[in-house]
Amino acid sequence: VTNRVLAIGECMVELAPVGDALYRRGFAGDTYNFAWYLRRLLPAEWHVGYGTWLGTDAVSDELEAAIAGAGIDTAAIRRTDARTVGLYMIELRDGERSFTYWRSQSAARLLASDAAWLEAQLEGAALVLFSGITLAVVEPEHRAALLAALARARADGTVIAFDPNLRPRLWPDARTMCAALMQAAEVADVALPSFEDERRYFGDATIDATLERYRARGARTVVVKNGADAIAAWDVDEGKARLQPPRVAAVDTTAAGDSFNAGFFAARLRGASLTDALGAGARLAAVVVGHPGALVPAAVDAVTARETR
Ligand code: AMP
């Protein structure tokens, strides 16, 4: 086990409105946001990679260049000329953001189509993070191969992290989604659910019920995020912990969970206690929700300046 971290999933083209029917192009996606924040938080001796499939067209080249430009390793990016990248547009109506997606044919859906290739990418990593969105976008007939590759890496000593990130629109129905997510939870050492989603689709009465459900599937660490409210966590060696996030005025909660996960693991990989890692995640996420957009360079600067003061 090395100083290598890999996030796997789908990064999309984002079109965000800048007024007068104009859009700014960006690149985003839950697992990519995580990699982006983690790269900025960890010292240079850590390698942070992103694993996905892209097309061979110009926009796929630009996406890969953006990933590389963020300092993220692209060795686990595979290309296919049969498909291209997914796209989403943000629309603003009366100050409310809505999202429209074009991703049903995206190249990222082939992530687990070549099991030997996927296993080779995971091999020897210290940490691999995947999400419920990774699971949802992978073609259904390849899902077992994805979980088998993660289970094999876990058996070899890689820590597997899983953010369930419930997205009912990506699934045929809620039952299928919930069943698939709990199957995925079985390969995870660290589960990072958000209580709001879990309560809604799993019917959890309390935040501890969510925690127990993931613990029962074999996680060694569970962190249940809960928006502005206290986070509940448990670790097999350190026991239970609770942490109240800083109170802030949220303007855009996009990537709150992704940045939290990055802050948490940037601390954890360097030996922080469960409580200290929760604090690091919550401090970063608190700045991220105070700014518009998913990727907020100033948020990383704010927390790292604080740490080195
Ligand atoms: P969520 O996935 O919505 O539960 O949010 C993930 C994390 O982002 C939370 O655990 C908090 O640390 C942080 N967060 C989200 N919303 C807020 C908020 N309104 N104020 C402060 N922190 C927040």
PDB file of N, CA and C and ligand atoms in Angstrom, residues 163 165 192-197 223-231 243-251 253 255-261 278 281-287 289, ligand 1:
ATOM      1  N   ASP A 163     -19.229   6.819  -0.928  1.00  0.00           N
ATOM      2  CA  ASP A 163     -20.243   7.831  -0.632  1.00  0.00           C
ATOM      3  C   ASP A 163     -21.494   7.445  -1.407  1.00  0.00           C
ATOM      4  N   ASN A 165     -24.308   8.796  -2.108  1.00  0.00           N
ATOM      5  CA  ASN A 165     -24.762   9.837  -3.031  1.00  0.00           C
ATOM      6  C   ASN A 165     -26.001   9.449  -3.835  1.00  0.00           C
ATOM      7  N   LEU A 192     -19.668   6.955   3.763  1.00  0.00           N
ATOM      8  CA  LEU A 192     -19.840   8.396   4.023  1.00  0.00           C
ATOM      9  C   LEU A 192     -21.207   8.891   3.544  1.00  0.00           C
ATOM     10  N   PRO A 193     -22.290   8.354   4.096  1.00  0.00           N
ATOM     11  CA  PRO A 193     -23.629   8.754   3.642  1.00  0.00           C
ATOM     12  C   PRO A 193     -24.049  10.130   4.162  1.00  0.00           C
ATOM     13  N   SER A 194     -25.078  10.697   3.533  1.00  0.00           N
ATOM     14  CA  SER A 194     -25.700  11.948   4.005  1.00  0.00           C
ATOM     15  C   SER A 194     -27.085  11.617   4.536  1.00  0.00           C
ATOM     16  N   PHE A 195     -27.369  12.031   5.768  1.00  0.00           N
ATOM     17  CA  PHE A 195     -28.579  11.578   6.460  1.00  0.00           C
ATOM     18  C   PHE A 195     -29.868  11.940   5.727  1.00  0.00           C
ATOM     19  N   GLU A 196     -29.922  13.172   5.199  1.00  0.00           N
ATOM     20  CA  GLU A 196     -31.132  13.633   4.508  1.00  0.00           C
ATOM     21  C   GLU A 196     -31.596  12.637   3.428  1.00  0.00           C
ATOM     22  N   ASP A 197     -30.653  12.214   2.586  1.00  0.00           N
ATOM     23  CA  ASP A 197     -30.964  11.251   1.509  1.00  0.00           C
ATOM     24  C   ASP A 197     -31.321   9.888   2.078  1.00  0.00           C
ATOM     25  N   VAL A 223     -19.273   7.624   8.517  1.00  0.00           N
ATOM     26  CA  VAL A 223     -19.438   9.051   8.778  1.00  0.00           C
ATOM     27  C   VAL A 223     -20.769   9.458   8.175  1.00  0.00           C
ATOM     28  N   VAL A 224     -21.732   9.860   9.017  1.00  0.00           N
ATOM     29  CA  VAL A 224     -23.040  10.277   8.501  1.00  0.00           C
ATOM     30  C   VAL A 224     -23.112  11.801   8.548  1.00  0.00           C
ATOM     31  N   LYS A 225     -23.050  12.405   7.352  1.00  0.00           N
ATOM     32  CA  LYS A 225     -23.141  13.859   7.232  1.00  0.00           C
ATOM     33  C   LYS A 225     -24.599  14.274   7.360  1.00  0.00           C
ATOM     34  N   ASN A 226     -24.810  15.487   7.811  1.00  0.00           N
ATOM     35  CA  ASN A 226     -26.206  15.908   8.035  1.00  0.00           C
ATOM     36  C   ASN A 226     -26.374  17.408   7.811  1.00  0.00           C
ATOM     37  N   GLY A 227     -25.930  17.883   6.642  1.00  0.00           N
ATOM     38  CA  GLY A 227     -26.088  19.306   6.317  1.00  0.00           C
ATOM     39  C   GLY A 227     -25.453  20.186   7.376  1.00  0.00           C
ATOM     40  N   ALA A 228     -26.205  21.166   7.866  1.00  0.00           N
ATOM     41  CA  ALA A 228     -25.695  22.091   8.881  1.00  0.00           C
ATOM     42  C   ALA A 228     -25.696  21.472  10.280  1.00  0.00           C
ATOM     43  N   ASP A 229     -26.325  20.295  10.404  1.00  0.00           N
ATOM     44  CA  ASP A 229     -26.459  19.671  11.734  1.00  0.00           C
ATOM     45  C   ASP A 229     -25.286  18.746  12.060  1.00  0.00           C
ATOM     46  N   ALA A 230     -25.257  18.266  13.298  1.00  0.00           N
ATOM     47  CA  ALA A 230     -24.114  17.485  13.789  1.00  0.00           C
ATOM     48  C   ALA A 230     -23.911  16.199  12.989  1.00  0.00           C
ATOM     49  N   ILE A 231     -22.657  15.911  12.701  1.00  0.00           N
ATOM     50  CA  ILE A 231     -22.234  14.690  12.012  1.00  0.00           C
ATOM     51  C   ILE A 231     -22.100  13.584  13.054  1.00  0.00           C
ATOM     52  N   LEU A 243     -19.752  15.629  15.661  1.00  0.00           N
ATOM     53  CA  LEU A 243     -19.134  16.932  15.407  1.00  0.00           C
ATOM     54  C   LEU A 243     -20.142  17.900  14.808  1.00  0.00           C
ATOM     55  N   GLN A 244     -20.249  19.067  15.422  1.00  0.00           N
ATOM     56  CA  GLN A 244     -21.122  20.125  14.900  1.00  0.00           C
ATOM     57  C   GLN A 244     -20.337  20.952  13.880  1.00  0.00           C
ATOM     58  N   PRO A 245     -20.773  20.989  12.594  1.00  0.00           N
ATOM     59  CA  PRO A 245     -20.069  21.824  11.614  1.00  0.00           C
ATOM     60  C   PRO A 245     -20.145  23.308  11.994  1.00  0.00           C
ATOM     61  N   PRO A 246     -19.180  24.101  11.508  1.00  0.00           N
ATOM     62  CA  PRO A 246     -19.246  25.552  11.772  1.00  0.00           C
ATOM     63  C   PRO A 246     -20.555  26.135  11.239  1.00  0.00           C
ATOM     64  N   ARG A 247     -21.119  27.104  11.930  1.00  0.00           N
ATOM     65  CA  ARG A 247     -22.361  27.725  11.453  1.00  0.00           C
ATOM     66  C   ARG A 247     -22.011  28.809  10.442  1.00  0.00           C
ATOM     67  N   VAL A 248     -22.526  28.635   9.227  1.00  0.00           N
ATOM     68  CA  VAL A 248     -22.219  29.578   8.139  1.00  0.00           C
ATOM     69  C   VAL A 248     -23.481  29.844   7.335  1.00  0.00           C
ATOM     70  N   ALA A 249     -23.453  30.925   6.550  1.00  0.00           N
ATOM     71  CA  ALA A 249     -24.552  31.207   5.629  1.00  0.00           C
ATOM     72  C   ALA A 249     -24.263  30.492   4.315  1.00  0.00           C
ATOM     73  N   ALA A 250     -25.032  29.445   4.007  1.00  0.00           N
ATOM     74  CA  ALA A 250     -24.802  28.668   2.790  1.00  0.00           C
ATOM     75  C   ALA A 250     -25.410  29.393   1.597  1.00  0.00           C
ATOM     76  N   VAL A 251     -24.635  29.548   0.513  1.00  0.00           N
ATOM     77  CA  VAL A 251     -25.187  30.133  -0.715  1.00  0.00           C
ATOM     78  C   VAL A 251     -25.360  29.072  -1.808  1.00  0.00           C
ATOM     79  N   THR A 253     -24.876  24.675  -1.954  1.00  0.00           N
ATOM     80  CA  THR A 253     -24.364  23.476  -1.272  1.00  0.00           C
ATOM     81  C   THR A 253     -23.795  22.443  -2.250  1.00  0.00           C
ATOM     82  N   ALA A 255     -21.332  20.204  -4.009  1.00  0.00           N
ATOM     83  CA  ALA A 255     -20.018  19.670  -3.623  1.00  0.00           C
ATOM     84  C   ALA A 255     -19.717  19.777  -2.124  1.00  0.00           C
ATOM     85  N   ALA A 256     -20.752  20.040  -1.319  1.00  0.00           N
ATOM     86  CA  ALA A 256     -20.537  20.070   0.145  1.00  0.00           C
ATOM     87  C   ALA A 256     -20.012  18.720   0.615  1.00  0.00           C
ATOM     88  N   GLY A 257     -20.711  17.655   0.225  1.00  0.00           N
ATOM     89  CA  GLY A 257     -20.308  16.314   0.641  1.00  0.00           C
ATOM     90  C   GLY A 257     -18.969  15.899   0.048  1.00  0.00           C
ATOM     91  N   ASP A 258     -18.731  16.245  -1.210  1.00  0.00           N
ATOM     92  CA  ASP A 258     -17.477  15.866  -1.884  1.00  0.00           C
ATOM     93  C   ASP A 258     -16.278  16.539  -1.223  1.00  0.00           C
ATOM     94  N   SER A 259     -16.430  17.836  -0.913  1.00  0.00           N
ATOM     95  CA  SER A 259     -15.321  18.554  -0.273  1.00  0.00           C
ATOM     96  C   SER A 259     -15.141  18.070   1.160  1.00  0.00           C
ATOM     97  N   PHE A 260     -16.250  17.772   1.835  1.00  0.00           N
ATOM     98  CA  PHE A 260     -16.131  17.194   3.179  1.00  0.00           C
ATOM     99  C   PHE A 260     -15.288  15.920   3.126  1.00  0.00           C
ATOM    100  N   ASN A 261     -15.629  15.025   2.180  1.00  0.00           N
ATOM    101  CA  ASN A 261     -14.906  13.749   2.070  1.00  0.00           C
ATOM    102  C   ASN A 261     -13.412  13.991   1.841  1.00  0.00           C
ATOM    103  N   LEU A 278     -13.000  14.654  11.070  1.00  0.00           N
ATOM    104  CA  LEU A 278     -14.356  15.209  10.894  1.00  0.00           C
ATOM    105  C   LEU A 278     -14.289  16.733  10.885  1.00  0.00           C
ATOM    106  N   GLY A 281     -12.870  17.993   7.574  1.00  0.00           N
ATOM    107  CA  GLY A 281     -13.870  17.907   6.505  1.00  0.00           C
ATOM    108  C   GLY A 281     -14.915  18.997   6.638  1.00  0.00           C
ATOM    109  N   ALA A 282     -15.403  19.189   7.852  1.00  0.00           N
ATOM    110  CA  ALA A 282     -16.470  20.173   8.085  1.00  0.00           C
ATOM    111  C   ALA A 282     -15.986  21.606   7.861  1.00  0.00           C
ATOM    112  N   ARG A 283     -14.726  21.893   8.209  1.00  0.00           N
ATOM    113  CA  ARG A 283     -14.188  23.242   7.990  1.00  0.00           C
ATOM    114  C   ARG A 283     -14.106  23.564   6.505  1.00  0.00           C
ATOM    115  N   LEU A 284     -13.632  22.593   5.717  1.00  0.00           N
ATOM    116  CA  LEU A 284     -13.535  22.828   4.267  1.00  0.00           C
ATOM    117  C   LEU A 284     -14.932  22.986   3.671  1.00  0.00           C
ATOM    118  N   ALA A 285     -15.849  22.051   3.998  1.00  0.00           N
ATOM    119  CA  ALA A 285     -17.199  22.102   3.418  1.00  0.00           C
ATOM    120  C   ALA A 285     -17.915  23.396   3.787  1.00  0.00           C
ATOM    121  N   ALA A 286     -17.660  23.904   4.988  1.00  0.00           N
ATOM    122  CA  ALA A 286     -18.320  25.140   5.435  1.00  0.00           C
ATOM    123  C   ALA A 286     -17.917  26.324   4.551  1.00  0.00           C
ATOM    124  N   VAL A 287     -16.665  26.338   4.094  1.00  0.00           N
ATOM    125  CA  VAL A 287     -16.245  27.424   3.195  1.00  0.00           C
ATOM    126  C   VAL A 287     -16.812  27.192   1.796  1.00  0.00           C
ATOM    127  N   VAL A 289     -19.636  25.742   0.878  1.00  0.00           N
ATOM    128  CA  VAL A 289     -21.064  26.088   0.765  1.00  0.00           C
ATOM    129  C   VAL A 289     -21.295  27.601   0.827  1.00  0.00           C
TER     130      VAL A 289
HETATM  131  P1  AMP B   1     -24.581  17.102   3.321  1.00  0.00           P
HETATM  132  O1  AMP B   1     -24.123  16.091   2.326  1.00  0.00           O
HETATM  133  O2  AMP B   1     -25.613  18.047   2.818  1.00  0.00           O
HETATM  134  O3  AMP B   1     -24.996  16.459   4.612  1.00  0.00           O
HETATM  135  O4  AMP B   1     -23.334  18.016   3.614  1.00  0.00           O
HETATM  136  C1  AMP B   1     -22.034  17.505   3.762  1.00  0.00           C
HETATM  137  C2  AMP B   1     -21.263  18.352   4.741  1.00  0.00           C
HETATM  138  O5  AMP B   1     -21.159  19.682   4.249  1.00  0.00           O
HETATM  139  C3  AMP B   1     -21.894  18.463   6.112  1.00  0.00           C
HETATM  140  O6  AMP B   1     -21.531  17.399   6.949  1.00  0.00           O
HETATM  141  C4  AMP B   1     -21.321  19.772   6.595  1.00  0.00           C
HETATM  142  O7  AMP B   1     -20.019  19.573   7.094  1.00  0.00           O
HETATM  143  C5  AMP B   1     -21.225  20.602   5.326  1.00  0.00           C
HETATM  144  N1  AMP B   1     -22.436  21.431   5.157  1.00  0.00           N
HETATM  145  C6  AMP B   1     -23.482  21.218   4.333  1.00  0.00           C
HETATM  146  N2  AMP B   1     -24.410  22.186   4.458  1.00  0.00           N
HETATM  147  C7  AMP B   1     -23.941  23.050   5.397  1.00  0.00           C
HETATM  148  C8  AMP B   1     -24.406  24.255   6.001  1.00  0.00           C
HETATM  149  N3  AMP B   1     -25.592  24.791   5.650  1.00  0.00           N
HETATM  150  N4  AMP B   1     -23.620  24.846   6.927  1.00  0.00           N
HETATM  151  C9  AMP B   1     -22.444  24.322   7.284  1.00  0.00           C
HETATM  152  N5  AMP B   1     -21.935  23.186   6.758  1.00  0.00           N
HETATM  153  C10 AMP B   1     -22.663  22.559   5.835  1.00  0.00           C
END
